[in-house]
C-alpha positions in Angstrom: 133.2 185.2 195.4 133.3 187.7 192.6 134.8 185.1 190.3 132.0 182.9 191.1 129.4 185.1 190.5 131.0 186.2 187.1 131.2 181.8 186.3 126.7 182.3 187.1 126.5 185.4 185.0 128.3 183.5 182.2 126.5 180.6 182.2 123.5 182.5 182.4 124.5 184.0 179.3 125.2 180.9 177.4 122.2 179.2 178.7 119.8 182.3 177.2 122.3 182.0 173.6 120.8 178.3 173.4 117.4 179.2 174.1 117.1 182.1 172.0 116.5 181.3 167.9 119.4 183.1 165.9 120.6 182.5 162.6 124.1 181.1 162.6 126.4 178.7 161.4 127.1 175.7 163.4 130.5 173.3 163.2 129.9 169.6 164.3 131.7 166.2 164.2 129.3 163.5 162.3 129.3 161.4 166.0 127.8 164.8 167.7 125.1 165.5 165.4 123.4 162.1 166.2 119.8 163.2 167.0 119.9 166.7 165.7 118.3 168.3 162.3 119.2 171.4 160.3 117.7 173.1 157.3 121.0 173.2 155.6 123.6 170.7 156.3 126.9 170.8 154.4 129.2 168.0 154.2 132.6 168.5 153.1 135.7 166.3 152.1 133.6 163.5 150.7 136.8 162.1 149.5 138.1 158.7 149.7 140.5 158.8 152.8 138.3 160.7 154.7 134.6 158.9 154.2 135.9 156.3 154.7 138.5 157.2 156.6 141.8 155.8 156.2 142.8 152.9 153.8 142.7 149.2 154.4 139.6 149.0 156.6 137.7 145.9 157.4 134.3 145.4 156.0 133.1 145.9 159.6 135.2 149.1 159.8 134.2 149.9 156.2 130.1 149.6 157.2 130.7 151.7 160.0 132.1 154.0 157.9 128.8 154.4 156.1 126.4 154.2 158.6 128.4 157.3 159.6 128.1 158.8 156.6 124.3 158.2 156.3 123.9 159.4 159.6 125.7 162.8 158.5 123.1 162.9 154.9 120.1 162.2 157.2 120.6 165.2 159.4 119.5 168.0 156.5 115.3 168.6 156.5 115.8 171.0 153.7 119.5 171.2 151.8 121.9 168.8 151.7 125.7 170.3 150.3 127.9 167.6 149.7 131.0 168.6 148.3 134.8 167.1 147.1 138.1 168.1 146.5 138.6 167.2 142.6 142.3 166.7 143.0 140.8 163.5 145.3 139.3 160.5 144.6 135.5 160.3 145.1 134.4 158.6 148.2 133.5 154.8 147.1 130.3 155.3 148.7 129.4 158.0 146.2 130.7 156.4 143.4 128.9 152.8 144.3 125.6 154.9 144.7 126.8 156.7 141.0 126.0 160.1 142.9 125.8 162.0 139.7 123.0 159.7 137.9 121.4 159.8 140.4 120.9 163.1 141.2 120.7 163.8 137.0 117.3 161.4 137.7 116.2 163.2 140.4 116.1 166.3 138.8 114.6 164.8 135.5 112.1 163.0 137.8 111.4 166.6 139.5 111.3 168.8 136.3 108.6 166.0 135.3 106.7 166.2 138.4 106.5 170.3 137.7 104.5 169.9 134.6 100.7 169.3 134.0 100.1 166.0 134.0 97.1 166.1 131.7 99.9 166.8 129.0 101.6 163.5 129.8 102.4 160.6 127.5 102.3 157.2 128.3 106.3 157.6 128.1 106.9 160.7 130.6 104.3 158.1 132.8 106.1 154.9 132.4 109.1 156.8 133.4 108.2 158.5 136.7 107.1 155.3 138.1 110.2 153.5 137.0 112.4 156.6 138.5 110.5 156.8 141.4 110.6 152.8 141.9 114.4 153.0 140.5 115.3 155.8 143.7 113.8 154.2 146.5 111.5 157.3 146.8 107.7 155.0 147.1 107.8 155.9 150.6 108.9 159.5 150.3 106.0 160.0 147.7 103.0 157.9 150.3 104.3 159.9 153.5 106.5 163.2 152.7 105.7 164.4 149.5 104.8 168.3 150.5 102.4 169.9 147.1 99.0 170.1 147.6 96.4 166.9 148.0 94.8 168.2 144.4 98.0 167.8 142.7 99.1 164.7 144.8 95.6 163.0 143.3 95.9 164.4 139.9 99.1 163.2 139.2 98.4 159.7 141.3 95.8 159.3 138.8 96.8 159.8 135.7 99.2 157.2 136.6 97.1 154.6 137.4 94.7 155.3 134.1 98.1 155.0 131.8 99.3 151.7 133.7 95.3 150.2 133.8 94.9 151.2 129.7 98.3 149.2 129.7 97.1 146.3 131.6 93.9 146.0 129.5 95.8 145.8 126.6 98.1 143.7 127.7 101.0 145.7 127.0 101.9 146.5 130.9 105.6 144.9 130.3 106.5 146.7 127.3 106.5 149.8 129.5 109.1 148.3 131.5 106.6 147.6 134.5 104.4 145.3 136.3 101.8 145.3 138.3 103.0 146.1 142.0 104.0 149.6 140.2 100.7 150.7 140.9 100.4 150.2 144.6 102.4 153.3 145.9 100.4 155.6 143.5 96.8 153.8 144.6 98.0 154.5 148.0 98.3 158.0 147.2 95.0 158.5 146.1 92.4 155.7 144.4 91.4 156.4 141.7 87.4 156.8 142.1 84.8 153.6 141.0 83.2 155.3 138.5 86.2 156.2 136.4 85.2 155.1 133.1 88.6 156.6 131.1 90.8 153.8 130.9 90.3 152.3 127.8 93.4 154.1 126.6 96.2 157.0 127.2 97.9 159.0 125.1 101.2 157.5 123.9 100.0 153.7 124.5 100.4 152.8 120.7 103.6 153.3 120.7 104.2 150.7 122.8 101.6 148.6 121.3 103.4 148.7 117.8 106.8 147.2 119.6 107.6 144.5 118.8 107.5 141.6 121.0 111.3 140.8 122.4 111.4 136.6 122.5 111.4 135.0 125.7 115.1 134.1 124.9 116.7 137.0 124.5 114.5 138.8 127.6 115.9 136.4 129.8 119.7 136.4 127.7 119.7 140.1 128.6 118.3 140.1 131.6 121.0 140.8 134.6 121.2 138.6 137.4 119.4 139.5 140.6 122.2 140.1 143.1 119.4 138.2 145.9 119.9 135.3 143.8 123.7 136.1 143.5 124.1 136.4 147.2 121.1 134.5 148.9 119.7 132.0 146.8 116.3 132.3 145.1 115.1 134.6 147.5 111.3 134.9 147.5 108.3 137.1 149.3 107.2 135.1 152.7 110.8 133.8 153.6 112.5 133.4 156.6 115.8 135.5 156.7 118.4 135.9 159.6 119.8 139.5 160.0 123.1 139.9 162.4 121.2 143.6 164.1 117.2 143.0 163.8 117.3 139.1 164.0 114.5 136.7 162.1 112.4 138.5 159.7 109.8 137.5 156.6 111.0 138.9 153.3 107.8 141.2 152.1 109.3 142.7 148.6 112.0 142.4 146.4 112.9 145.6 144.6 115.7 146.0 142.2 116.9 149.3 141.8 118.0 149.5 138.2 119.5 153.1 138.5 123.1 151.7 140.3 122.5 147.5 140.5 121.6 147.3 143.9 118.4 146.1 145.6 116.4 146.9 148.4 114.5 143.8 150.4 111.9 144.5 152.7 111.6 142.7 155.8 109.1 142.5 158.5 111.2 141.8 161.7 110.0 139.9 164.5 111.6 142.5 167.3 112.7 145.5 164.9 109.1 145.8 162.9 109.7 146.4 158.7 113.0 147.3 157.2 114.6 148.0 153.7 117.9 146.3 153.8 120.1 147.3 151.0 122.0 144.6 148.9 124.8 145.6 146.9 127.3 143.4 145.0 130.2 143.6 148.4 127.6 143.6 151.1 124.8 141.9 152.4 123.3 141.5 155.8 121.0 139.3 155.3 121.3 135.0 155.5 118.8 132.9 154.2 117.8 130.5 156.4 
């Protein structure tokens, strides 16, 4: 009886430590952590051989792999600590996402984002929206981005008055961009009727004293969409099969120049809209 009554006090014990808010440090496998968040998560040994793990896998085994690892990146709200032992190979995944470009853009793109954006040339404009575009981060930016609403519209807007002075003038593609740039940043905040300032933007002539690359060598130079590569001429409104979420409609087509993959957007009959990411070994998609 007294060993029983010791098993309730411990329990009781544990059950209050789970209950109570303490600050500690917490060891979990990547299959337990499904469904949990931390401020801080830290994920070690991102080495080939361990994410993936083992050699030799399948392409099923080798997507498993990485849903595991995305699982295990999605778990941080605040920090994420991924680190490698430099003796090791890189984890492919890292190196197919070029992990270090990335994160050199981010922080460019972030340093950029710090700064008044009154002082902003049409460059520094031309390339946040083709960083944030580049990243994947539209959505981030429409539903997560945390600074206040006045900076949120200041900086949404002097956006949209560099890309309209662009589009007046017809010189839009020599930033580099077209028109469905603008959408994210409208959605942000519009910018109000009665703005009468875009008739230029500092930095425009620039770009309006390029010259004008020939059609030839645009198209020469221009790399092949791995959609095409893959799927055909894949186009907005199109029927697409997907082996998880079924028959979709293809909504948008981005290519993300930053490491040559591209993210397709598809509105799912059963599974609502999803980014599917194409890279030049996988696809989940079939055109149908």
């Amino acid at each position: 009886l007294a060993f029983l009554e010791h098993l309730e006090r411990l329990q009781a014990q544990v059950t209050q430590a789970r209950q109570t808010p303490h600050h500690c440090i917490r060891l979990t496998t990547i299959h337990q952590s499904k469904g949990l968040e931390w401020p801080v998560v830290i994920i070690p040994h991102c080495n080939q051989g361990t994410l993936p793990f083992g050699e030799n896998l399948t392409s099923e085994q080798l997507e498993e792999e990485r849903r595991l690892l995305y699982v295990a990146i999605t778990r941080a709200q605040k920090e994420l600590h991924l680190y490698t032992l430099k003796p090791h190979p890189l984890s492919q995944f890292l190196q197919e996402a070029r992990v270090a470009e990335t994160l050199q853009t981010t922080e460019q793109l972030h340093q950029q984002l710090q700064s008044d954006p009154q002082t902003w040339q049409a460059g520094d404009v031309a390339k946040v929206v083709k960083d944030v575009a580049s990243l994947g981060f539209d959505r981030y930016f429409q539903q997560w981005w945390t600074v206040a609403p006045e900076t949120q519209a200041a900086i949404a807007h002097t956006i949209q008055r560099c890309l309209r002075a662009a589009q007046q003038q017809q010189i839009l593609h020599r930033l580099g961009l077209e028109e469905e740039h603008l959408e994210p940043w409208q959605a942000i905040a519009p910018l109000p009727g009665a703005d009468t300032s875009l008739l230029d933007f500092p930095g425009l002539e620039s770009f309006r004293n390029r010259a004008q690359p020939s059609a030839t060598l645009a198209n020469r130079d221009r790399p092949a969409s791995l959609a095409s590569n893959l799927l055909g001429n894949l186009r907005r409104q199109e029927r697409v099969q997907h082996e998880k979420f079924g028959l979709g409609v293809v909504m948008a087509v981005e290519i993300q120049k930053i490491n040559s993959e591209e993210i397709i957007t598809v509105n799912f009959e059963h599974a609502g809209t999803k980014r599917i990411l194409i890279t030049e070994k996988f696809c989940t998609l079939q055109r149908l």
